[in-house]
Every structure is written in structure tokens, then in C-alpha cells.
C-alpha atoms as one frame of an Amber mdcrd trajectory, in Angstrom:
protein
  28.668 -14.061   9.727  29.741 -13.791   6.431  27.718 -13.127   3.934  27.113
 -12.550   0.420  24.790  -9.794   0.037  22.202 -10.105  -3.157  19.608  -8.039
  -3.837  17.697  -4.490  -1.895  15.578  -5.480   0.461  11.497  -3.386   1.492
  13.153  -0.388   3.248  16.400  -0.531   1.510  19.342  -2.459   3.275  20.475
  -5.466   1.551  19.513  -9.348   1.951  21.191 -12.111   1.926  20.651 -15.674
   3.228  22.233 -17.013   6.131  21.015 -21.324   7.688  17.307 -21.000   5.332
  16.440 -17.552   7.185  16.181 -13.872   5.819  19.071 -11.212   6.970  18.679
  -7.864   6.214  22.026  -6.101   5.860  22.115  -2.526   6.812  25.408  -0.686
   4.950  25.521  -3.797   2.652  25.916  -3.091  -1.818  24.744  -6.019  -3.729
  27.371  -8.116  -4.591  29.823  -7.446  -1.808  31.319  -9.896  -0.028  30.777
  -8.421   4.000  31.343  -9.782   7.587  28.141  -8.848   9.624  26.569  -8.096
  13.115  23.149  -9.056  14.276  21.258  -6.363  15.679  17.799  -7.948  16.059
  16.202 -11.297  15.698  12.103 -12.225  15.288   9.985 -14.073  13.626  10.033
 -12.534  10.187  13.386 -12.025  10.037  17.281 -11.459  11.176  18.210  -7.583
  11.046  22.169  -7.558  10.637  25.107  -4.713  10.087  27.532  -4.342   8.304
  31.340  -5.053  10.230  33.568  -5.469   7.813  33.844  -5.620   3.665  35.668
  -8.328   2.919  35.129  -8.005  -0.510  33.574  -4.361  -1.477  31.854  -3.193
  -4.400  33.254  -0.856  -6.886  30.224   1.582  -6.240  31.209   2.300  -2.096
  32.727   5.142  -0.684  33.495   6.496   2.613  30.056   7.918   4.454  29.700
  11.532   5.301  28.042  11.677   8.099  29.875  10.719  11.331  26.313   9.534
  12.635  25.333   6.830   9.695  24.256   3.456  10.346  24.253   4.540  14.095
  21.394   6.434  12.474  19.095   4.531  10.631  17.383   7.879   8.833  19.848
   8.248   5.505  20.213   4.436   4.449  22.910   4.689   1.257  25.222   7.025
   2.164  27.820   4.525   1.796  26.804   3.957  -2.313  27.793   5.961  -4.660
  25.669   9.547  -5.954  24.980   7.351  -9.352  24.261   3.911  -8.393  21.910
   4.484  -5.825  20.088   6.735  -8.659  20.489   2.569 -10.590  19.429   1.426
  -7.616  16.252   3.299  -7.054  15.608   2.419 -11.041  15.728  -1.171 -10.062
  13.341  -0.852  -7.116  10.440   0.650  -8.729  10.683  -1.955 -12.036  10.208
  -5.452 -10.294   7.295  -3.529  -7.877   5.824  -3.039 -11.686   6.477  -6.673
 -12.446   5.961  -7.698  -8.966   2.425  -6.718 -10.185   2.679  -8.084 -13.817
   3.252  -4.914 -15.466   6.588  -4.522 -17.740   9.245  -2.931 -16.252  10.576
  -1.345 -19.366   8.175   1.503 -18.695  10.449   2.893 -16.500  12.345   5.157
 -17.500  16.229   6.825 -15.819  16.174   8.425 -12.487  15.622  12.225 -13.041
  18.508  12.990 -10.139  18.662  15.702  -7.507  20.591  18.787  -8.130  21.516
  18.594  -4.180  22.632  15.148  -2.891  22.835  16.635   0.405  21.275  19.515
   2.236  17.980  19.458   0.321  15.636  18.319   3.090  13.401  21.287   4.065
  11.757  19.599   7.124  13.745  17.518  10.090  11.637  15.638  13.135  14.072
  15.040  16.298  12.922  13.627  19.480  15.038  15.235  22.626  16.290  13.113
  25.846  15.049  15.766  28.195  17.938  13.924  30.265  20.383  14.672  28.428
  19.195  17.690  27.487  19.998  16.530  23.766  17.768  15.662  20.727  18.416
  13.460  17.367  17.011  10.349  15.972  15.647   7.076  16.730  17.083   4.171
  15.255  14.111   1.831  13.312  15.367  -1.478  14.205  17.479  -0.781  17.469
  14.757   1.543  18.937  18.085   3.840  20.163  18.486   7.050  20.656  20.613
   8.838  18.490  21.950  12.531  19.669  22.745  14.609  16.636  23.924  17.883
  16.058  24.144  18.426  12.632  22.253  16.349   9.790  23.814  16.403   5.888
  20.923  15.629   4.271  18.846  18.341   6.279  19.291  22.223   4.381  21.570
  24.792   5.497  18.233  26.851   6.813  17.495  24.196   9.549  21.280  22.999
  10.481  21.662  26.328  11.578  18.095  26.651  14.041  18.764  23.597  15.611
  22.091  25.028  16.725  20.144  27.425  18.547  18.264  24.918  20.492  20.808
  22.632  20.958  20.986  22.251  24.853  17.420  23.810  24.904  15.199  22.039
  23.970  15.027  19.877  26.847  11.486  20.712  28.013   9.731  19.080  25.079
   9.833  14.998  23.941  10.100  16.236  19.845   9.261  19.083  17.904   9.973
  19.277  14.190  10.790  22.597  12.267   9.943  22.877   8.779  12.287  26.278
   6.396  11.692  27.733   3.330  14.887  27.091   1.422  13.457  30.208  -1.249
  12.464  32.526   0.887  14.305  31.620   4.395  11.402  31.742   6.500  10.051
  28.377   9.193   8.476  27.111  12.006   9.249  25.957  14.683   6.120  23.455
  16.757   5.873  23.174  20.111   6.324  26.772  21.268   8.932  26.759  23.741
   9.775  29.181  26.464  12.897  28.633  27.230  14.341  32.151  27.200  17.817
  30.669  26.168  16.269  29.988  22.960  17.490  33.124  20.407  15.022  31.511
  17.563  11.627  32.528  17.072   9.023  29.709  17.577   5.726  28.212  17.936
   4.527  29.879  14.380   1.625  27.814  12.322   2.665  28.313   8.990   5.663
  29.481   7.449   5.722  30.742   3.475   7.664  28.477   0.886   8.160  29.713
  -2.815   8.321  27.374  -6.180   8.358  28.881  -8.978   7.840  32.316  -8.486
   4.161  31.738  -6.459   4.044  31.168  -2.408   2.714  28.756  -0.500   1.948
  28.637   3.514   2.567  25.755   4.435   0.762  25.101   8.062   2.692  22.129
  10.238  -0.165  19.912   9.734  -0.285  19.803   5.455   2.229  17.808   3.844
   4.686  20.071   1.969   7.640  18.221  -0.555  11.001  18.013   1.471  13.401
  18.774  -1.586  12.364  21.676  -2.530  14.404  22.280  -5.801  13.844  18.620
  -6.820   9.968  19.768  -6.089   9.600  22.017  -9.270  11.745  20.191 -11.982
   8.851  17.352 -10.832   6.180  19.728 -11.490   7.851  20.932 -14.869   7.499
  17.365 -15.517   4.108  16.567 -15.131   3.382  19.662 -16.676   5.213  18.646
 -19.931   3.494  15.315 -19.791   0.316  16.547 -19.937   0.558  18.162 -23.255
  -1.223  20.769 -22.118  -3.622  23.619 -24.755  -4.937  26.365 -22.678  -8.671
  24.508 -22.668  -8.280  21.666 -20.665 -10.382  21.276 -17.874  -8.044  18.673
 -14.801  -8.910  17.218 -11.661  -5.898  17.715  -9.079  -6.916  14.454  -6.600
  -4.856  14.827  -3.283  -4.258  18.412  -3.845  -2.265  18.582  -0.616  -1.897
  23.136  -0.307  -2.607  22.891  -3.758   0.880  22.310  -5.469  -0.034  21.339
  -8.929  -3.389  23.491  -9.091  -1.520  26.887  -8.021   1.350  25.750 -10.739
  -0.366  24.415 -13.931  -2.920  26.917 -13.143  -1.914  29.120 -15.344  -2.247
  26.504 -18.759  -5.463  25.495 -18.357  -9.187  27.158 -18.421  -9.659  25.596
 -14.425  -8.689  23.272 -12.310 -10.440  21.336  -9.431  -8.377  20.326  -5.746
  -9.774  18.020  -4.001  -8.040  18.022  -0.402  -9.323  15.999   2.381  -6.582
  17.989   5.231  -8.650  20.718   6.629  -4.976  22.279   7.953  -4.215  21.490
   3.711  -7.301  23.011   2.831  -7.133  26.057   4.440  -3.215  26.370   3.099
  -4.679  25.857  -0.144  -7.485  28.450   0.130  -4.877  30.724   0.758  -2.214
  30.118  -2.143  -4.981  30.020  -4.337  -6.834  33.577  -3.671  -5.606  35.675
  -6.407  -6.313  32.721  -9.287  -9.957  32.362 -10.409  -9.534  28.952 -12.053
  -8.925  27.119  -9.141 -11.793  25.920  -7.531 -11.148  23.940  -4.147 -13.350
  21.089  -2.679 -12.611  20.122   0.490 -13.385  16.077   0.746 -12.491  12.783
   0.633 -10.980  11.987  -3.271 -12.856   8.747  -3.195 -16.350  10.871  -1.977
 -16.169  13.202  -5.330 -15.015  11.910  -8.008 -18.526  10.089  -8.820 -19.445
  13.526  -9.348 -17.723  14.834 -11.336 -17.830  11.697 -14.076 -15.920  13.043
 -17.259 -15.558  16.573 -16.346 -12.083  16.486 -16.557  -9.560  16.081 -19.813
  -6.854  15.593 -17.519  -6.621  14.069 -13.723  -3.520  14.003 -11.513  -3.411
  11.754  -8.471  -0.718  12.806  -6.034  -1.934  10.113  -2.437  -0.205   9.250
   0.769   1.957   5.900   0.850  -1.302   4.284   1.488  -2.217   4.380  -2.348
  -5.579   5.728  -3.734  -8.368   4.182  -2.103 -10.258   1.592  -4.057 -13.129
   4.128  -4.618 -11.219   6.568  -6.006  -9.790   3.936  -8.925 -13.212   2.165
  -9.474 -14.894   6.356 -10.886 -10.864   6.710 -12.243 -11.429   3.298 -14.226
 -15.379   4.488 -14.883 -15.092   7.859 -16.157 -11.864   8.087 -17.472  -9.960
  11.105 -18.972  -7.825  11.035 -21.587  -4.723  11.493 -19.445  -4.168  10.423
 -15.959  -1.221  11.492 -14.828  -0.170   8.913 -10.704   2.280  10.610  -8.887
   3.895   8.366  -6.015   6.166   8.188  -2.948   5.773   3.991  -2.894   6.770
   2.343  -6.010   4.457  -0.862  -4.388   0.944   0.970  -4.220   1.752   2.943
  -7.342   2.184  -0.898  -9.478  -0.929  -1.773  -7.838  -3.103   0.961  -7.524
  -1.619   0.767 -11.715  -2.453  -2.561 -11.939  -6.415  -1.851 -11.317  -6.045
   0.670 -13.714  -4.852  -1.367 -16.406  -6.724  -3.734 -16.105  -9.273  -0.104
 -16.622  -9.721   1.780 -20.090  -5.761   2.617 -18.894  -2.574   2.077 -20.531
   0.614   3.359 -19.450   3.211   5.041 -21.634   5.913   4.972 -19.414   7.004
   5.688 -15.052   9.630   8.000 -14.655  11.454   7.793 -11.150  12.371  11.529
  -8.998  15.002  11.789  -6.038  13.700  13.166  -4.736  15.224  12.029  -0.930
  18.973  10.830  -1.631  21.346   9.288   0.243  17.555   7.201   0.980  15.639
   4.599  -0.548  12.654   6.095  -1.252  11.645   7.812  -4.917   8.918   9.240
  -5.818   7.285   8.270  -8.862   5.814  10.431 -12.471   3.227   7.552 -14.625
   1.752   8.974 -17.039  -0.973   6.686 -18.126  -3.547   6.996 -21.918  -7.480
   6.277 -22.580  -7.793   3.736 -24.716 -11.437   3.003 -25.919 -10.641  -1.087
 -27.312  -9.395  -1.807 -23.685 -12.550   0.572 -22.244 -14.838  -1.687 -23.554
 -13.404  -5.141 -22.296 -13.404  -3.633 -19.030 -16.700  -3.008 -19.701 -17.476
  -6.592 -20.051 -15.432  -8.086 -17.735 -18.081  -6.637 -15.167 -20.669  -9.553
 -15.474 -20.034 -12.181 -13.014 -20.605 -15.196 -12.950 -20.436 -17.608  -9.719
 -19.482 -21.272 -10.761 -21.249 -22.486  -7.367 -24.959 -23.485  -7.027 -23.939
 -23.340  -2.725 -27.079 -21.330  -1.494 -24.628 -19.880   0.990 -21.971 -18.761
  -1.532 -24.992 -16.872  -3.768 -26.698 -15.773  -0.084 -23.590 -14.043   0.837
 -23.393 -12.410  -2.562 -26.930 -11.321  -2.775 -26.287 -10.079   0.428 -24.058
  -7.790  -0.576 -26.863  -6.263  -2.812 -24.514  -8.024  -6.230 -26.461  -8.696
  -9.668 -24.951 -12.120 -10.998 -25.695 -15.657 -12.411 -24.543 -18.961 -11.550
 -23.115 -21.461 -13.534 -23.116 -25.305 -12.508 -19.342 -25.901 -13.592 -20.523
 -29.794 -13.164 -17.153 -30.313 -12.267 -16.134 -33.974 -10.215 -14.359 -33.385
  -6.893 -11.980 -35.896  -6.845  -8.691 -35.455  -4.613  -5.883 -35.313  -6.038
  -3.334 -37.979  -4.541   0.169 -36.618  -3.032  -1.596 -32.287  -3.042  -2.114
 -30.331   0.811  -4.884 -29.230   1.383  -4.006 -25.935   0.157  -3.015 -27.632
  -3.702  -6.177 -29.326  -3.267  -9.211 -26.056  -2.635  -7.399 -24.351  -5.704
  -6.992 -27.143  -8.009 -11.043 -27.767  -7.778 -11.934 -24.121  -7.742  -9.339
 -23.340 -10.675 -11.395 -26.242 -12.382 -14.566 -25.208 -12.226 -13.386 -21.582
 -13.152 -11.786 -22.988 -16.683 -14.940 -25.509 -17.277 -18.087 -22.418 -16.706
 -15.135 -19.658 -18.472 -15.500 -22.105 -21.171 -18.901 -21.467 -22.050 -18.961
 -17.868 -21.860 -17.179 -15.464 -24.395 -17.335 -12.556 -21.680 -17.448 -11.820
 -18.126 -15.802 -12.587 -14.679 -16.303 -16.442 -13.348 -15.611 -16.131  -9.925
 -15.591 -19.977  -8.602 -14.094 -21.864  -4.871 -13.906 -24.458  -3.428 -13.330
 -25.185   0.728 -11.182 -27.485   2.591 -11.962 -28.556   5.438  -8.836 -30.488
   7.559  -7.721 -32.179  10.397  -3.967 -32.304  10.237  -3.288 -33.302   6.953
  -6.167 -35.037   6.283  -8.597 -33.609   3.906 -12.558 -34.147   5.268 -14.755
 -33.285   2.054 -19.221 -33.659   1.967 -19.562 -36.510   4.309 -21.936 -38.879
   1.778 -24.398 -40.441   4.587 -25.496 -39.544   8.632 -23.114 -41.962   9.870
 -19.828 -40.712   7.775 -21.216 -36.807   9.072 -21.707 -38.292  12.860 -18.036
 -39.710  12.073 -16.706 -36.181  11.208 -17.931 -33.976  14.023 -17.609 -37.071
  16.523 -13.319 -36.701  14.991 -13.622 -32.839  15.290 -14.723 -32.069  18.738
 -12.964 -30.497  21.086  -9.924 -30.193  18.522  -9.023 -26.862  16.187  -8.779
 -27.338  12.781  -8.230 -25.031   9.460 -10.617 -24.193   7.132  -9.456 -23.758
   3.567 -11.190 -22.105   1.244  -9.109 -21.219  -2.240 -10.960 -18.327  -4.644
 -10.189 -18.209  -8.547 -11.310 -15.706 -10.749 -10.810 -15.543 -14.604 -12.130
 -13.201 -17.552 -13.583 -15.666 -19.318 -12.732 -13.596 -22.535  -8.259 -13.861
 -21.768  -8.577 -16.793 -19.441  -6.189 -15.183 -17.505  -6.925 -16.463 -13.724
  -5.914 -15.358 -10.262  -5.836 -17.544  -7.825  -5.590 -17.818  -3.946  -6.939
 -19.215  -0.486  -7.987 -17.887   3.564  -7.295 -20.120   5.690  -8.903 -20.106
   9.418  -7.925 -21.669  12.360 -11.361 -23.525  14.057 -11.248 -24.687  17.745
 -15.165 -26.399  18.086 -16.930 -26.563  21.013 -17.265 -30.406  22.833 -20.899
 -30.661  22.183 -22.905 -34.006  23.545 -22.952 -37.130  21.076 -26.869 -35.974
  21.499 -26.268 -32.744  20.193 -24.191 -34.474  17.042 -26.959 -37.346  16.275
 -30.008 -33.983  16.963 -28.040 -31.967  14.150 -27.496 -34.661  11.834 -30.905
 -35.402  11.927 -31.937 -32.290  10.178 -29.665 -32.815   7.247 -27.973 -30.190
   7.562 -24.499 -30.850   7.792 -24.576 -33.365   4.746 -23.991 -31.332   2.083
 -21.106 -28.881   4.400 -17.281 -29.888   4.347 -16.774 -31.432   6.930 -20.117
 -32.124   8.309 -21.257 -28.620  10.007 -21.542 -24.525   9.446 -20.587 -22.199
  10.825 -23.223 -20.670  11.153 -26.096 -22.862  12.417 -26.890 -21.149  14.848
 -28.848 -24.063  16.398 -25.844 -26.501  16.575 -23.351 -23.510  17.624 -20.845
 -26.114  16.562 -16.936 -23.316  16.674 -15.860 -21.949  19.539 -13.247 -19.439
  18.419 -11.639 -18.697  15.429  -8.871 -16.884  14.284  -8.887 -15.850  10.976
 -12.015 -15.025   8.222 -15.356 -15.196   9.390 -16.828 -16.227   5.990 -13.828
 -17.697   5.037 -15.483 -20.631   7.163 -18.822 -20.177   5.225 -17.458 -20.985
   2.102 -17.067 -17.108   0.318 -13.735 -15.209   2.046 -15.597 -11.891   0.806
 -11.712  -9.909   1.536 -10.407 -12.251  -0.672 -11.969 -12.035  -3.457 -12.711
  -8.485  -3.118  -9.061  -8.777  -3.215  -8.593 -10.853  -6.705 -11.575  -8.861
  -8.149  -9.950  -5.995  -7.919  -6.546  -6.351  -9.519  -8.180  -8.498 -12.456
 -10.352  -5.251 -13.223 -14.262  -6.119 -11.524 -15.925  -3.429  -9.494 -18.051
  -3.898  -7.308 -20.624  -2.057  -6.552 -21.687  -3.294  -3.228 -24.697  -2.606
  -0.654 -24.175   0.243   1.538 -26.850  -1.669   3.658 -24.745  -4.087   3.856
 -21.457  -4.667   6.307 -18.879  -7.768   6.559 -20.148  -9.988   9.617 -19.163
  -8.962  13.508 -16.576 -11.598  13.755 -15.064  -9.912  10.763 -13.919  -7.167
  12.994 -11.159 -10.014  14.274 -10.152 -10.657   9.771  -8.923  -6.684   9.848
  -9.048  -7.427   6.144  -8.787  -3.731   4.712 -11.135  -5.221   1.041 -14.151
  -6.071   3.608 -14.869  -2.021   4.387
């Protein structure tokens, strides 16, 4: 295919469109025209690789590594380094803007001291038949044998040479190397007598800023040692420490931030849940008297610390902060918060929640810990705002824009405090709208109608539509209408759409979305329909049935959210409320229905 390449995609590839389909193209640069070969097709899209460059970018260069393209570990060796930095800044800006945040707050990327030879950690696969090690291409899943990697530190490559042709007793191995100490570990332990280096070490030591750190095989440690030192210095500078502060180092790992900042503060409280990392941290802080280590999940500990800290550093994994941790940070805000992240998408998602709370983002500084790849570390600095805190607290009041007993029952079962307010909105279908569009329009109208009567608080509105094909089935107007609906649904699969709208009554900021569930009805009899209609239960329900009606039990099976069919997809509601900055105090006794386990939406748990 001949393609014109657009922006950078989720995994560092360039993107293009071909016959209405999205194509991810490895080896391209935005703005180029290329000839590309398809290497994989899925329902989600097409993966391709540049075969020939027709119109080259001025930022193109020759890749250093002979395995580039075969191995997918580096995505950008063909791009000049200065332009890599520009692209990484754009990735962070785009993530911020996708969450409604100000992309201009993203500064220039702090470049790595070294483009190559920086990586202190290698994890390789072994092909026993070939007695060779290498990497697995993430797209083709093909094994790519290597003998040297240009982004690895010189010490790592020396160890690879010692293992070459002698590692057939295992399927994988890893090397961790201290660039400032020349110490290393290789796991697992090799028994081959031809292996000339020591293997099977439980830990190695690395030196950062004059301090030695013990790092065990399972523990996390940044892969770019010199750049990590610069990142730590940047965090210290931005915290503007006086020496009297108590700081919390959340997701502390082996204690890197804790150890390096301890000389500049009164006390550090370090929280880490990994058993291996906390063992390393205990060794690393053994001669530092003002660091307290807590082995626990951050979201479990933070509520007990309250407003104890003057500043907090959070440095979570790629998945970002747990919603409970964000909740505590919003209700017990320090004066300053530094968020370090290796994932722009989850950073932006969490910053949105925090800025709906009592914080303002001062700036975001991308830090390049991973040259030649699309990965980028970022440091966001947030400051506490009393005005935003008041708005945040006011927003926690919930108003349900519905008199539906089922929706009230769900919220009550969750242990939530709320009030109800009827919108008095006439649900008149609008010609030309799809069921999804109709549900959103109705729910939004309900929310705004109720919001008009409140100076503060958060309005929750919902609208459920049963759709048989493109036909919308509302609530039956009579027993005869109910009988007709149930007869038409019998033995067929339809979809249930529930639109959810949450609105900040003070600002009228509104978030909308919908959840769809595929519902297959059983072949109930005419007599069962007659008895069910006589009970009057169908008359206040869209589609004339309730999935929760145990006696009639009309549903054979469903695909998707169970509570969506009841009329309130809690998973979606929690997601929207969190984006708006509303944190719910859900009763520990409440659990989603067993049927919801198939939905696997993290917000329900």
C-alpha cells in the first residue's frame, strides 16, 4: 500500500487510513509518504511496516541497530533524537487534552544524557533448539536472535557476550546491571560450566547521587540511571524544600525518592506493597533515621495519614493511582503534590480527577528515560487551591434525577446518601435519532432540568431504552401493550441501552455516556405472559420486563452489564462521577451482583 502517514499512535507507530480502516505503520515518521507491507490484520485494525520511503521526513536517519524493524523493542531509531523529544512532548500534550486539561502546561522534554547505551535491565527469551537468546516481536510474535543491543549499557552487552551460545538450559533470563558500581545480577542461575560469569544473584547494588541502593531481582528500578538522578533532582527542586517538611513517598519501591530526599526534610513516610521492594528499602534506609517504611497498599494507608504531610510524591505503575488513593488525595490534600508517571494516558486520567478536586496543575515536565522508544516519563506538579476545595466539597452532594424505585434501591444498597428530584421531563421520542442518541438526549434533558433548581451538588440522570433492531420499546401504556412487547421480544435477542448523565449543578459541566447490553430472551409461554402482565409489574418498565423479576425470569442470557438492564450501570456511573471529581463512600457490605462479574468493569469492584 502507498500511504500518507499522520500522527503517532498509541504504541509509537505512525497511523494512516486505508479504505476506511486504521493502519498502524512501523518505521514511519508523521508527514511521510511510504510504501508499506501488511504484517497483521485483526478486527481492530491493520499493522504494517514501511517497505520503501517515497517522500522522506527531514527528521529521518539510518537506524544504528541491524535488528531494527525485526525487533520491536525500539520504535524510533530511524528518527533524529531532537524530533523524538518533540514527538514525546506531543504525546503527553495529546493525553492531557484528551482529558480536557491544558496541553500548554506541558514543557519541553528533558533529554537523556545518552541516546544509546543507557539501559541497565535486559529481559531475553531463549530458543533452546538454536541455543540462542533474543527478543519477541510484539506484532508478529517472531523470535529475533541478537548478540548485542545498542540501547543496553556496555556492561549488559558484555554479560550477553559471556552467555551467548551457553544459555540453552532455560527459556528466559534477565540481567540487572549497576552502571555506577559494575555490580550485576543474572536470573535464573545457570548450571552450564561453560558460563564464565556468576549467575543466580539475589540482588545487585547501584549508586545514585552518592547513595548505594540494593535492588532485588523482582524489585522495580528505573532503567536509565543517569537520567533517574536528574529526575530526582528535578523533583527536589520543584518541592522547594525548607527542611521542616513531612513528605509521603507513595508507591516508594526500593526507596529511591525517600533516600534521596531524606537529607532535605524533617521526615519521610514511604509506602510500598511489594514484599521484595520493601526488603530492599529497609536495607537502603537502615542508616537514615527520618524515614519510616510502611508495607501496605497506598490506597489503604493514605486515609489514616490524613493531612499529616506537607507534600506527597506519587509514582505508581503504568495503571496509575487506585481510585481510592485519588479520593484520599482529594479529601486530605497536601500543599504540594508531585505525580511521576511512565504512562501519559493514566497520568492525564488521574490529573483530571485531581483537578476536579482541590488542585491546580502548575506544569508537566516530560523526562526522557527511554530514548529510541515512544515511552516517556512525566513529572506533574500540583498545588493546593482553597477555592477549588470548596467547590469540590459542594460537588459531593448527590441528587438523583429520577423517581425510579429500582435506581433508588441500587444507590441505597450501595450505602450512598442522596436525594431524589423528579425532572418532570416528558420523554417524547425525537424522529431520526438512534436508540443510543435518544437515550442520551433524554438523560441530558432530565439532568439539566433538575440542575436548574440547585446551586450546588451533582445531578445523576439516566434513561433506559430497549431496542429491537432500530425500534425503540418504551414503557407500555396498557396491559395490552405490555403483552405485545413481551410477545415480540420472546426468543429473540435485543439490546438494552442505558444513558448516564452527571452534571455539576454549580458549573453545569456535564459528562455523558451509555452502556449497551445484549439480552437474549427465553421462550416463555403465552400463559406466563398473561400471569406476568396481571401482576402489573411490566407497566413501569422499558420493554415491559424486569431482568430482576425472579418469578417470570424472562432473560435466558446476556452479554454485558447486568445492572445496565436493571436501569443503572454502576460501573459507568462511577466512571463518570470520578471524572467529574465525585468520590462515593460505598458501603463495604455492597458488592455488584454475581452476574456483573462477566462485565469486568474495574469501577464496580
